[in-house]
Coordinates of C-alpha atoms in Angstrom, one line a residue:
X230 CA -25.3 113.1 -10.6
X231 CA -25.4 113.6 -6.6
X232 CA -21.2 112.3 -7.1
X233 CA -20.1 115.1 -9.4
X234 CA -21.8 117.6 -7.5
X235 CA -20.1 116.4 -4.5
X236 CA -16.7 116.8 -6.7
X237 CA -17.8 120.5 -7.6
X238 CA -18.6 121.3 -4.2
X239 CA -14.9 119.8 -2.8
X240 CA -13.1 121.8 -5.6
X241 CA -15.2 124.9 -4.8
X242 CA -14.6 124.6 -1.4
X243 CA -10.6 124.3 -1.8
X244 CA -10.8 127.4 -4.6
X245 CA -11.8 129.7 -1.4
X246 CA -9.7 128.7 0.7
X247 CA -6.3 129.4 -1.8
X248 CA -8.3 132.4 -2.8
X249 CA -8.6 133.3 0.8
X250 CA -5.1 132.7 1.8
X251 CA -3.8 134.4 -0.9
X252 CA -5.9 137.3 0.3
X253 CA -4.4 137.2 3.8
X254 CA -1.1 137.1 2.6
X255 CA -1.6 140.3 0.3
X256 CA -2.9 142.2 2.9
X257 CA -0.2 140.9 5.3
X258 CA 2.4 142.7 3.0
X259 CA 0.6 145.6 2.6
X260 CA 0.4 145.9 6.4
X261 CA 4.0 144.9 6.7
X262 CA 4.9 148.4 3.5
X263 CA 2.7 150.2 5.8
X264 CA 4.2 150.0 9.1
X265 CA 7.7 150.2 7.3
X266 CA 6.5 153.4 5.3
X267 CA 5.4 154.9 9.1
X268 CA 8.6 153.8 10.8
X269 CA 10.9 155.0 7.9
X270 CA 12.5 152.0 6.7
X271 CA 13.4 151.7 3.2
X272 CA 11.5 149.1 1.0
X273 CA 14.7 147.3 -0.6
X274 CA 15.7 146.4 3.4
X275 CA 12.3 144.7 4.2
X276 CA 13.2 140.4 4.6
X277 CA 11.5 138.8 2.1
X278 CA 8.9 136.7 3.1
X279 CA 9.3 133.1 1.7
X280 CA 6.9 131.7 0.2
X281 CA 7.4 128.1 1.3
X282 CA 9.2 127.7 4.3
X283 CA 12.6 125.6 4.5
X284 CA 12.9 121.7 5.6
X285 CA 13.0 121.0 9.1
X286 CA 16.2 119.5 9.0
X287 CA 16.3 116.9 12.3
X288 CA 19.5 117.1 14.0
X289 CA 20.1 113.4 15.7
X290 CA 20.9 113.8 19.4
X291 CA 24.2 112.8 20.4
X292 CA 24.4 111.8 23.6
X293 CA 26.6 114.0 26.1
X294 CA 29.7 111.5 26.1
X295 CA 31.0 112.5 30.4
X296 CA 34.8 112.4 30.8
X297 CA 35.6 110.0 33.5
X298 CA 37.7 112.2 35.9
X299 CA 41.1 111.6 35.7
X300 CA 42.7 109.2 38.4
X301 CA 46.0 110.0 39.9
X302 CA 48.4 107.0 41.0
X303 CA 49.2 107.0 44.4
X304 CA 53.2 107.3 44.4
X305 CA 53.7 103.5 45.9
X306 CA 54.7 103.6 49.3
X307 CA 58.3 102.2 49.7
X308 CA 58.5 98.8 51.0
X309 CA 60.0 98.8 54.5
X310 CA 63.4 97.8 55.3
X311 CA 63.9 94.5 56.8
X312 CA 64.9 95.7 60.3
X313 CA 68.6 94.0 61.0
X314 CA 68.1 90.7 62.9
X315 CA 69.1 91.1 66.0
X316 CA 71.5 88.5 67.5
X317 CA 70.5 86.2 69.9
X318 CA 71.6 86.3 73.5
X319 CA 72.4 83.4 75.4
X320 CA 70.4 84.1 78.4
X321 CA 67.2 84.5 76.0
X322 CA 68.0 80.7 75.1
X323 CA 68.3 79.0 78.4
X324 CA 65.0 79.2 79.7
X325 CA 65.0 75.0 80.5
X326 CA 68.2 74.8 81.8
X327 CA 67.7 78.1 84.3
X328 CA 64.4 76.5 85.0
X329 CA 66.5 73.4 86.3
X330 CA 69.0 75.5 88.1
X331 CA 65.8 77.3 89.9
X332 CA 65.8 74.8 93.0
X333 CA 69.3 75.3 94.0
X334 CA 69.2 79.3 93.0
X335 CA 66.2 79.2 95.3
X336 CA 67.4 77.5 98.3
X337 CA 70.3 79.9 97.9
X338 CA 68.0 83.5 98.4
X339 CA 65.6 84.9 100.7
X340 CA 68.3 84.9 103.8
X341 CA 68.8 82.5 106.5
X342 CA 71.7 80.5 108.3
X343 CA 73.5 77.3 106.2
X344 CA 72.0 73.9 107.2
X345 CA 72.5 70.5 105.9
X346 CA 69.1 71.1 103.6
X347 CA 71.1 74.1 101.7
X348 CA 73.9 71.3 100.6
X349 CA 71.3 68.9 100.0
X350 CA 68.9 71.5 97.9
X351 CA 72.1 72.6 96.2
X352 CA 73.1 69.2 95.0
X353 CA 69.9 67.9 94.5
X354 CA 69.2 70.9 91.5
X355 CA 72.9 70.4 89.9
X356 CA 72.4 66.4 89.3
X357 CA 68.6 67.6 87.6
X358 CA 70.4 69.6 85.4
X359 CA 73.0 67.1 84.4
X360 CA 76.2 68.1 85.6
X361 CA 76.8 64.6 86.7
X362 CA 77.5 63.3 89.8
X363 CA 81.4 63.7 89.6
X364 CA 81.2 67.4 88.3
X365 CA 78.5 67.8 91.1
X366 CA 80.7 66.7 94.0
X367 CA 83.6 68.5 92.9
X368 CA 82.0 71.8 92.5
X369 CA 80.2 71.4 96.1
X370 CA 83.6 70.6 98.0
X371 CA 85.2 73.9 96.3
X372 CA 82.0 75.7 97.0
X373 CA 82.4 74.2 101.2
X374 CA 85.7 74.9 100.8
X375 CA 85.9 78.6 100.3
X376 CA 83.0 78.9 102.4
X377 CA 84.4 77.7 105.2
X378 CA 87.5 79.8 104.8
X379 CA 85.7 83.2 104.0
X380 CA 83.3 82.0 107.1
X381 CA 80.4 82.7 105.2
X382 CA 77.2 82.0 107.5
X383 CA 74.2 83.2 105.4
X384 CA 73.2 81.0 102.1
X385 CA 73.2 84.3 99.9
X386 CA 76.6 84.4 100.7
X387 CA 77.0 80.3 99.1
X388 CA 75.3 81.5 95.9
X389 CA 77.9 84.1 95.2
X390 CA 80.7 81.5 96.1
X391 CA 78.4 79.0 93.8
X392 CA 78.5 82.0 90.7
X393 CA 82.3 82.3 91.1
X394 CA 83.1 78.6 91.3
X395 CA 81.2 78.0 88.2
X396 CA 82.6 81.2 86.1
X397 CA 85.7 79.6 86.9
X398 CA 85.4 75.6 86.1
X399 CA 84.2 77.6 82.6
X400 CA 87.3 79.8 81.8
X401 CA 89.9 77.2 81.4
X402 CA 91.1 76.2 78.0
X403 CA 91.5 78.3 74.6
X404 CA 87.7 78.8 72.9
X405 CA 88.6 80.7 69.9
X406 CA 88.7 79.0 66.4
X407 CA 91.7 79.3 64.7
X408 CA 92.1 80.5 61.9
X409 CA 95.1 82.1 60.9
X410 CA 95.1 84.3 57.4
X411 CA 97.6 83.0 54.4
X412 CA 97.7 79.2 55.2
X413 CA 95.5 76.4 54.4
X414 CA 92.9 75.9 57.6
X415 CA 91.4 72.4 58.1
X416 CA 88.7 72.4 60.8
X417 CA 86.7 68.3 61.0
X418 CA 84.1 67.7 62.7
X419 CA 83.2 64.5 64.4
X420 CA 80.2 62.9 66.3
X421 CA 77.7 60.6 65.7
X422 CA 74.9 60.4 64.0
X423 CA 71.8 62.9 64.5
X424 CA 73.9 65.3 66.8
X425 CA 73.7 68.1 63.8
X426 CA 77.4 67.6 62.4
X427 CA 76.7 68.9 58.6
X428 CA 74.0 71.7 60.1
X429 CA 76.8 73.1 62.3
X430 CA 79.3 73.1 59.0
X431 CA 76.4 75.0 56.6
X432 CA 76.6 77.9 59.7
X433 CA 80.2 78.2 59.7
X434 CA 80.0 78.2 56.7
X435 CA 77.8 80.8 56.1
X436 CA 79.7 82.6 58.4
X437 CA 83.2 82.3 57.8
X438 CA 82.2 83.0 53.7
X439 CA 80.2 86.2 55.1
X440 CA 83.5 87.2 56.7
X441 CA 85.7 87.1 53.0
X442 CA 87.3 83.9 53.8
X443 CA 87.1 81.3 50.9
X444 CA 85.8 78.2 52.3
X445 CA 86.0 74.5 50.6
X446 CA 83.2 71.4 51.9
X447 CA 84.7 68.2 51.9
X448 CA 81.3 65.8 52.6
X449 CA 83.1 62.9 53.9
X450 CA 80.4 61.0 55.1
X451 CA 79.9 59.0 52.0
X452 CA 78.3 56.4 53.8
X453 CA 74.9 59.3 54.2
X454 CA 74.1 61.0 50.4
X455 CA 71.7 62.8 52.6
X456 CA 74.8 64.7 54.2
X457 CA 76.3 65.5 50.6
X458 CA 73.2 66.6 49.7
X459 CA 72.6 69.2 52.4
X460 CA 75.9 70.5 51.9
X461 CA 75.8 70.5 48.1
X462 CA 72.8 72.9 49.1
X463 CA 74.9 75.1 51.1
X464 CA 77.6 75.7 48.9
X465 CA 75.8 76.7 46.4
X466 CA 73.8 79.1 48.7
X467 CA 77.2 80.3 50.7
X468 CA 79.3 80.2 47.5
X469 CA 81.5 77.6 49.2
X470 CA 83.0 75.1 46.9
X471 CA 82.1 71.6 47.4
X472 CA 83.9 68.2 47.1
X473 CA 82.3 65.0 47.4
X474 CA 82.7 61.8 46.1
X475 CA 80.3 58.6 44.8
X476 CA 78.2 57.1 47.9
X477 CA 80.0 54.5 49.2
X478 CA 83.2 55.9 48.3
X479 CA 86.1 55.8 50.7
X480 CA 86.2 58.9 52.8
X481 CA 89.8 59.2 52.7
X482 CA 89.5 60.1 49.3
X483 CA 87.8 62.7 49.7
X484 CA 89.3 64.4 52.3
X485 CA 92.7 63.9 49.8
X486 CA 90.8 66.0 47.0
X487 CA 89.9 68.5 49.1
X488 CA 93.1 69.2 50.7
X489 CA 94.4 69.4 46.9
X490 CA 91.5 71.9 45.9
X491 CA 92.0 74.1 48.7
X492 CA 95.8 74.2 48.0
X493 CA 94.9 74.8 44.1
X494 CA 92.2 77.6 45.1
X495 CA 94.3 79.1 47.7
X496 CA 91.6 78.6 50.1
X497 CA 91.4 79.9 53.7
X498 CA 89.5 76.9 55.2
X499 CA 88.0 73.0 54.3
X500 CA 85.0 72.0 56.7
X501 CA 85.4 68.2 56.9
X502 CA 82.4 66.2 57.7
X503 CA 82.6 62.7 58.5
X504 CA 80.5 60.0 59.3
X505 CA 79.1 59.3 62.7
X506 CA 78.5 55.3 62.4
X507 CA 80.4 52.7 60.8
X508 CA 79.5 48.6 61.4
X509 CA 81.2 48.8 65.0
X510 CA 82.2 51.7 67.2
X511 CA 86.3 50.5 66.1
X512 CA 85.4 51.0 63.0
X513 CA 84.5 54.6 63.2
X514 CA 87.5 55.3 65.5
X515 CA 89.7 54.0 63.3
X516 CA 88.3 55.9 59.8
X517 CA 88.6 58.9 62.2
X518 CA 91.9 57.9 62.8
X519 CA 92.8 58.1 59.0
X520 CA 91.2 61.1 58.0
X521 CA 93.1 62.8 60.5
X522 CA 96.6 61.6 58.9
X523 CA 95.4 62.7 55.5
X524 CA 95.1 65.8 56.5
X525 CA 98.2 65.8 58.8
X526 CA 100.1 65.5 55.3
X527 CA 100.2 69.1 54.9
X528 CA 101.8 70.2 58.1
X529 CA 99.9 72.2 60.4
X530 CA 96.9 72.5 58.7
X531 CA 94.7 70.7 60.9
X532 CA 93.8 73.3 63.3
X533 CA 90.5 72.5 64.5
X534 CA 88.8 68.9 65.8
X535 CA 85.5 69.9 66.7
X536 CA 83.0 67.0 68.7
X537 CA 79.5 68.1 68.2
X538 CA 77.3 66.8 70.6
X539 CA 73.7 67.3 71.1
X540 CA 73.2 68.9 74.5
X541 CA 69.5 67.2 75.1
X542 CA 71.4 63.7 75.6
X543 CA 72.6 64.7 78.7
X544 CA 75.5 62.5 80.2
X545 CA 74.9 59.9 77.3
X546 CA 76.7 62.9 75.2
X547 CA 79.0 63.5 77.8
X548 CA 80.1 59.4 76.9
X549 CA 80.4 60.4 73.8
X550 CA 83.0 62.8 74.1
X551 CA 85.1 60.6 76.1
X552 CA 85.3 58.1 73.1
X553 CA 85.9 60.6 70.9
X554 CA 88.5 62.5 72.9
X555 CA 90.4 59.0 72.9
X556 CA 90.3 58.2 69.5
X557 CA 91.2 61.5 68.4
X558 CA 93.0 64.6 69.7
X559 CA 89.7 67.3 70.1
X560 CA 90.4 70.8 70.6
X561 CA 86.9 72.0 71.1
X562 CA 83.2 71.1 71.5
X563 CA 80.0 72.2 69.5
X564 CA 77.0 71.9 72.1
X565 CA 74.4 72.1 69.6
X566 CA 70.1 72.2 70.6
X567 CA 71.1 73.6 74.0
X568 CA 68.0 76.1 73.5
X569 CA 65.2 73.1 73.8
X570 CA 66.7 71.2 77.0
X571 CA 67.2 71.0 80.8
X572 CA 69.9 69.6 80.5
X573 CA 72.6 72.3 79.8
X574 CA 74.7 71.1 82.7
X575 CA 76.3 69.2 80.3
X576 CA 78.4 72.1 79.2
X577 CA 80.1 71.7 83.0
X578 CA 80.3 68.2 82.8
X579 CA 82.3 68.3 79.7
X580 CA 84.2 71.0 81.0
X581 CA 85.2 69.7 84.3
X582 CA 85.9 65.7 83.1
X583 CA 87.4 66.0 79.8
X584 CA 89.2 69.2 80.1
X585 CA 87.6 70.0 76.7
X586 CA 86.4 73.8 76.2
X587 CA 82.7 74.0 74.8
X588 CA 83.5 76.7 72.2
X589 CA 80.4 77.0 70.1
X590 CA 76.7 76.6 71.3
X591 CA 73.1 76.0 68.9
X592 CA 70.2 77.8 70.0
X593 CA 67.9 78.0 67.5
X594 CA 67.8 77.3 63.6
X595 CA 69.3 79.8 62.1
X596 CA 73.3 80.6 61.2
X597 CA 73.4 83.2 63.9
X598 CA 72.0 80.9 66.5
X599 CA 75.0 79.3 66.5
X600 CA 77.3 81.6 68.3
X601 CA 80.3 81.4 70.1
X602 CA 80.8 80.2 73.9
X603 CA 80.8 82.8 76.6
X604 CA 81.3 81.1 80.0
X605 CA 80.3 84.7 82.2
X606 CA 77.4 85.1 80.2
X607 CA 76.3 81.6 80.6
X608 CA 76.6 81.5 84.4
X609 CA 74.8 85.3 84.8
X610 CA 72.1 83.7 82.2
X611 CA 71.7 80.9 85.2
X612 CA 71.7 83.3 88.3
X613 CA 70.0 86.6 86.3
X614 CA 67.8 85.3 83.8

C-alpha cells in the first residue's frame, strides 16, 4: 500500500512540475505579445520560440597546423680560384749550399786588409762546398791574379773579384735544349741508377707536351719494369705516347721502335731512358754506346745527351760524369736534388773539369722545380741570398 502511494506521489509531483512549466512558458509569450504590442512590432515578425532546442552538434578541434617559415638557400659561394703557382726561384732553393759558401762570404765582408787567413778562409769554404780541390785552386789563382793586378788591398774588394770569377767559369758553353720545329728531336738521358733519370723525363715531359710539342717515351731500361712503369704513368697523364718493350728485352729494340713511331706520328721529340747498371761498368758503356748508333741512323736527330747526376753525391757525381763523358759524347748536365744539399759546388766542378754546361737543375718535386740553368742567378743566389 505504502509503495503505490509512493508511485502516486512521484507522478503527482512530476504532473506540477509540466503543469508549471507549461505555465511559465505561456506567460513568457504573453509577455513577449506584450512588449512587441508596446514597441510596435508586428506579430507575424516575432522568432518563434522552439519548442525543443537543436543538438549540440560537437565540432572536433583541429589543431592549428603552423607553417614552417620558408628557408631561402644561400646562393653557394663560388669556390676560389687556385691562385697560379708561382715559379720557383733558384735562390729560394739553395739555402745548404749558401749556408756552405757562408765562411768564405764572411771572411770576405766587414772591411779589413788581405792576409794569408783571407786565402785560407776562402779556400777552406769552397772545398766544404765541393768544388773540388782542382776547381778550388784554379779559381783562387784567377781570383790572386786579378787582384793583384787591380791592386785590390781590402777583402770586400776579393769578394767582388770572387762573384766575377765565378759568373764567369759558369757562362761558357751552350745551355739551351734544342729543339728545332719540323724534324724528329731525340734527347737520352744517361746516369746511373737512383740519380732521378725517368723523374727528370716525366718533367720534360710534362713540359715540352704543355708547350704543343708531341712527345714520344722510349723506356729503355728494360732491365727496371719499375722505370716503364713510372713512365707508362706519365704518358698517360701528359698525353705522351709510350714505347716499351718486355722486361728483359734488348734496349736497342726499343729505342728502334721508337725512332719508327716518332717518324710514323710525326713527332717533335722521343725522351730515351736507359739503364744505369748492367753486370760491369763496360757493360753499360758499351749498351750506351749502341743506343747512341740506333739513333744516329736517322741523321741529326740525336740532339741532346743529357748526364743526370744527383747533386748530394758531391765529387762521387762529378766521377760519374767523367765516365760518362768518355763513353759518350754529352752535351749537357741535369743536376737533379740540388735543393736538399751542401754540396752545390758541384755545379762548378763539373763546369770547370769536364767542360760540360749544367743546363737543367731539380729543386723540389714538382715539374716546375725543374727549371733551367742560370749561372748569374746562381752565383747572386750565393753572395745575396
Amino acid at each position: 500500500m505504502s509503495e503505490i502511494l509512493i508511485v502516486v506521489v512521484i507522478i503527482v509531483f512530476g504532473l506540477a512540475l509540466v503543469g508549471l512549466g507549461i505555465g511559465a512558458s505561456r506567460r513568457a509569450r504573453r509577455r513577449t505579445d506584450q512588449i512587441a504590442r508596446d514597441l510596435g512590432i508586428p506579430e507575424e515578425e516575432l522568432p518563434l520560440l522552439p519548442d525543443t532546442l537543436p543538438p549540440v552538434v560537437t565540432v572536433p578541434e583541429v589543431e592549428p597546423t603552423v607553417e614552417a617559415p620558408t628557408e631561402f638557400a644561400e646562393p653557394e659561394a663560388p669556390e676560389p680560384e687556385a691562385a697560379p703557382r708561382v715559379k720557383p726561384r733558384l735562390r729560394d732553393r739553395l739555402g745548404k749550399t749558401r749556408a756552405a759558401f757562408a765562411g768564405a762570404l764572411g771572411a770576405l765582408r766587414g772591411g779589413g786588409s788581405i792576409d794569408d787567413d783571407t786565402w785560407d778562409e776562402l779556400e777552406e769554404a769552397l772545398i766544404l762546398a765541393d768544388v773540388g780541390v782542382p776547381t778550388t785552386t784554379r779559381i783562387l789563382d784567377d781570383v790572386k791574379a786579378r787582384v793583384a793586378a787591380d791592386k785590390i788591398t781590402t777583402v770586400d774588394g776579393v769578394g767582388e773579384v770572387l762573384r766575377a770569377e765565378l759568373a764567369s767559369l759558369l757562362e761558357v758553353g751552350d745551355r739551351d735544349l734544342a729543339c728545332p720545329a719540323g724534324e724528329t728531336n731525340v734527347w737520352m738521358f744517361v746516369g746511373v741508377n737512383g740519380v732521378g733519370k725517368t723523374t727528370t723525363i716525366a718533367k720534360l715531359a710534362q713540359r715540352e707536351t704543355g708547350e704543343g710539342r708531341t712527345v714520344v717515351l722510349a723506356a729503355a731500361d728494360t732491365f727496371r719494369a719499375a722505370a716503364a712503369e713510372q713512365l707508362a704513368t706519365w704518358a698517360d697523364r701528359v698525353g705522351a705516347d709510350l714505347v716499351r718493350g718486355q722486361d728483359g728485352a734488348d734496349p736497342g729494340s726499343v729505342v728502334f721502335d721508337a725512332m719508327s713511331a716518332a717518324q710514323s706520328r710525326d713527332a717533335d721529340l722521343v725522351l730515351v731512358d736507359t739503364a744505369g747498371r748492367l753486370h760491369t761498368k763496360v757493360n753499360l758503356m758499351e749498351e750506351l754506346k749502341k743506343l747512341r748508333r740506333i739513333v744516329d741512323r736517322t741523321p741529326g736527330a740525336l740532339k741532346e745527351v743529357l748526364l743526370v747526376v744527383d747533386a748530394s753525391t758531391g765529387q762521387n757525381g762529378l766521377a760519374q760524369a767523367r765516365q760518362f763523358a768518355e763513353a759518350v759524347d754529352v752535351t749537357g748536365v741535369v743536376l737533379t736534388k740540388l735543393d736538399g744539399t751542401a754540396k752545390g759546388g758541384i755545379v762548378l766542378a763539373i763546369q770547370a773539369e769536364l767542360g760540360i754546361p749544367v743546363k737543367l737543375v731539380g729543386v723540389g718535386e714538382s715539374a716546375d722545380d725543374l727549371m733551367a740553368f742560370e749561372p748569374t742567378e746562381f752565383v747572386a743566389a750565393l753572395f745575396e741570398g
